[in-house]
């Protein structure tokens, strides 16, 4: 049997992490649209420039972390579709980054607590379910072999 025939395709339970990755990537894209709208509307741009330096610094930090998470998500999605052997480790790191960003939003962002807790619980639930799956699953080991 050749290597191509022995390698499994993405399927089964691997579609759930792939869907979660795609939904998170769409969320990041929406956040980038919202950030760009804030820069394009003259009133909000003026508010950003004339408001306190701490708020402006926090806003730019949020933009940079959103860009970084978007770039990491795109790179992970590319590697996921190519079925490279680095995907399990990269995906676990990506899940931990989503948990860290949810903790950051819970602790430091000026959003209501219900939304922050829901975001944090979703990230924790995804990490609690998917990290053991990526560590122990035979399907993951057989799929990501290149």
Short mmCIF file of C-alpha atoms in Angstrom, two decimals:
data_model
loop_
_atom_site.label_atom_id
_atom_site.label_comp_id
_atom_site.label_asym_id
_atom_site.label_seq_id
_atom_site.Cartn_x
_atom_site.Cartn_y
_atom_site.Cartn_z
CA UNK A 1 0.00 0.00 0.00
CA UNK A 2 1.31 3.43 -0.86
CA UNK A 3 1.57 6.31 1.55
CA UNK A 4 -1.27 8.18 -0.17
CA UNK A 5 -3.70 5.30 0.22
CA UNK A 6 -2.84 4.65 3.86
CA UNK A 7 -3.36 8.30 4.84
CA UNK A 8 -6.86 9.09 6.01
CA UNK A 9 -8.74 12.16 4.92
CA UNK A 10 -10.26 14.75 7.20
CA UNK A 11 -13.55 13.32 8.32
CA UNK A 12 -15.49 11.99 11.26
CA UNK A 13 -14.92 13.89 14.48
CA UNK A 14 -12.15 15.95 12.85
CA UNK A 15 -14.88 17.97 11.14
CA UNK A 16 -15.89 19.46 14.51
CA UNK A 17 -12.48 21.09 15.22
CA UNK A 18 -12.32 22.20 11.59
CA UNK A 19 -15.75 23.82 11.90
CA UNK A 20 -14.73 25.49 15.18
CA UNK A 21 -11.60 26.83 13.50
CA UNK A 22 -13.59 28.20 10.56
CA UNK A 23 -16.21 29.82 12.82
CA UNK A 24 -13.47 31.42 14.90
CA UNK A 25 -11.81 32.68 11.73
CA UNK A 26 -15.11 34.22 10.62
CA UNK A 27 -15.42 35.85 14.05
CA UNK A 28 -11.92 37.30 13.71
CA UNK A 29 -12.80 38.62 10.25
CA UNK A 30 -15.93 40.27 11.66
CA UNK A 31 -13.92 41.86 14.45
CA UNK A 32 -11.44 43.23 11.91
CA UNK A 33 -14.33 44.72 9.93
CA UNK A 34 -15.63 46.37 13.10
CA UNK A 35 -12.18 47.74 13.93
CA UNK A 36 -11.77 49.11 10.41
CA UNK A 37 -15.22 50.70 10.58
CA UNK A 38 -14.15 52.46 13.77
CA UNK A 39 -11.20 53.92 11.90
CA UNK A 40 -13.23 54.92 8.86
CA UNK A 41 -16.04 56.74 10.68
CA UNK A 42 -14.79 60.26 11.50
CA UNK A 43 -16.56 60.50 14.88
CA UNK A 44 -15.13 57.27 16.24
CA UNK A 45 -11.68 58.03 14.83
CA UNK A 46 -11.75 61.41 16.58
CA UNK A 47 -12.92 59.71 19.79
CA UNK A 48 -10.00 57.29 19.58
CA UNK A 49 -7.51 60.08 19.06
CA UNK A 50 -8.86 62.47 21.70
CA UNK A 51 -9.75 59.94 24.39
CA UNK A 52 -7.44 58.85 27.17
CA UNK A 53 -4.20 57.25 26.17
CA UNK A 54 -4.97 54.10 28.17
CA UNK A 55 -8.16 53.43 26.19
CA UNK A 56 -6.44 54.07 22.86
CA UNK A 57 -3.55 51.79 23.81
CA UNK A 58 -6.01 49.07 24.85
CA UNK A 59 -7.90 49.47 21.57
CA UNK A 60 -4.75 49.15 19.47
CA UNK A 61 -3.65 46.15 21.53
CA UNK A 62 -7.00 44.53 20.74
CA UNK A 63 -6.49 45.22 17.04
CA UNK A 64 -3.01 43.72 17.10
CA UNK A 65 -4.12 40.60 18.99
CA UNK A 66 -7.05 40.16 16.59
CA UNK A 67 -4.69 40.43 13.62
CA UNK A 68 -2.28 37.95 15.21
CA UNK A 69 -5.07 35.49 15.99
CA UNK A 70 -6.39 35.85 12.45
CA UNK A 71 -3.00 35.17 10.93
CA UNK A 72 -2.47 32.17 13.23
CA UNK A 73 -5.95 30.85 12.38
CA UNK A 74 -5.35 31.16 8.63
CA UNK A 75 -1.98 29.41 8.93
CA UNK A 76 -3.53 26.64 11.03
CA UNK A 77 -6.42 26.23 8.60
CA UNK A 78 -3.95 25.95 5.72
CA UNK A 79 -1.92 23.32 7.57
CA UNK A 80 -5.11 21.53 8.64
CA UNK A 81 -6.25 21.18 5.02
CA UNK A 82 -2.80 19.96 3.97
CA UNK A 83 -2.87 17.37 6.80
CA UNK A 84 0.65 18.17 7.99
CA UNK A 85 2.08 16.47 11.06
CA UNK A 86 2.39 19.81 12.92
CA UNK A 87 -1.38 20.35 13.11
CA UNK A 88 -2.07 18.61 16.44
CA UNK A 89 0.51 20.70 18.32
CA UNK A 90 -0.46 23.88 16.49
CA UNK A 91 -4.15 23.25 17.16
CA UNK A 92 -3.54 22.73 20.89
CA UNK A 93 -1.53 25.97 21.02
CA UNK A 94 -4.31 27.71 19.10
CA UNK A 95 -6.90 26.43 21.60
CA UNK A 96 -4.79 27.69 24.49
CA UNK A 97 -4.49 31.07 22.77
CA UNK A 98 -8.28 31.26 22.47
CA UNK A 99 -8.57 30.53 26.19
CA UNK A 100 -6.00 33.23 27.00
CA UNK A 101 -7.81 35.75 24.81
CA UNK A 102 -11.12 34.87 26.48
CA UNK A 103 -9.51 35.40 29.90
CA UNK A 104 -8.12 38.73 28.66
CA UNK A 105 -11.58 39.76 27.48
CA UNK A 106 -13.12 38.66 30.76
CA UNK A 107 -10.60 40.52 32.91
CA UNK A 108 -9.77 43.65 30.95
CA UNK A 109 -12.36 44.42 28.26
CA UNK A 110 -15.26 46.77 28.91
CA UNK A 111 -17.95 44.27 27.88
CA UNK A 112 -20.74 42.94 30.04
CA UNK A 113 -19.96 39.96 32.25
CA UNK A 114 -22.54 37.64 30.67
CA UNK A 115 -20.91 37.90 27.26
CA UNK A 116 -17.41 37.53 28.69
CA UNK A 117 -18.38 34.47 30.75
CA UNK A 118 -20.10 32.85 27.76
CA UNK A 119 -17.02 33.48 25.61
CA UNK A 120 -14.74 32.10 28.32
CA UNK A 121 -16.88 29.00 28.89
CA UNK A 122 -17.01 28.27 25.16
CA UNK A 123 -13.21 28.50 24.87
CA UNK A 124 -12.71 26.36 27.99
CA UNK A 125 -15.20 23.75 26.80
CA UNK A 126 -13.57 23.55 23.37
CA UNK A 127 -10.13 23.18 24.92
CA UNK A 128 -11.36 20.60 27.45
CA UNK A 129 -12.89 18.46 24.70
CA UNK A 130 -10.48 18.91 21.82
CA UNK A 131 -7.07 18.82 23.54
CA UNK A 132 -7.51 15.23 24.81
CA UNK A 133 -8.97 14.25 21.43
CA UNK A 134 -5.94 15.63 19.56
CA UNK A 135 -3.54 14.04 22.05
CA UNK A 136 -4.99 10.50 22.09
CA UNK A 137 -7.05 9.95 18.96
CA UNK A 138 -5.86 7.36 16.49
CA UNK A 139 -7.74 9.21 13.73
CA UNK A 140 -5.68 12.35 14.39
CA UNK A 141 -2.43 10.38 14.34
CA UNK A 142 -3.37 8.67 11.06
CA UNK A 143 -4.66 11.80 9.35
CA UNK A 144 -1.89 14.29 10.09
CA UNK A 145 1.13 12.38 8.83
CA UNK A 146 2.83 14.54 6.19
#
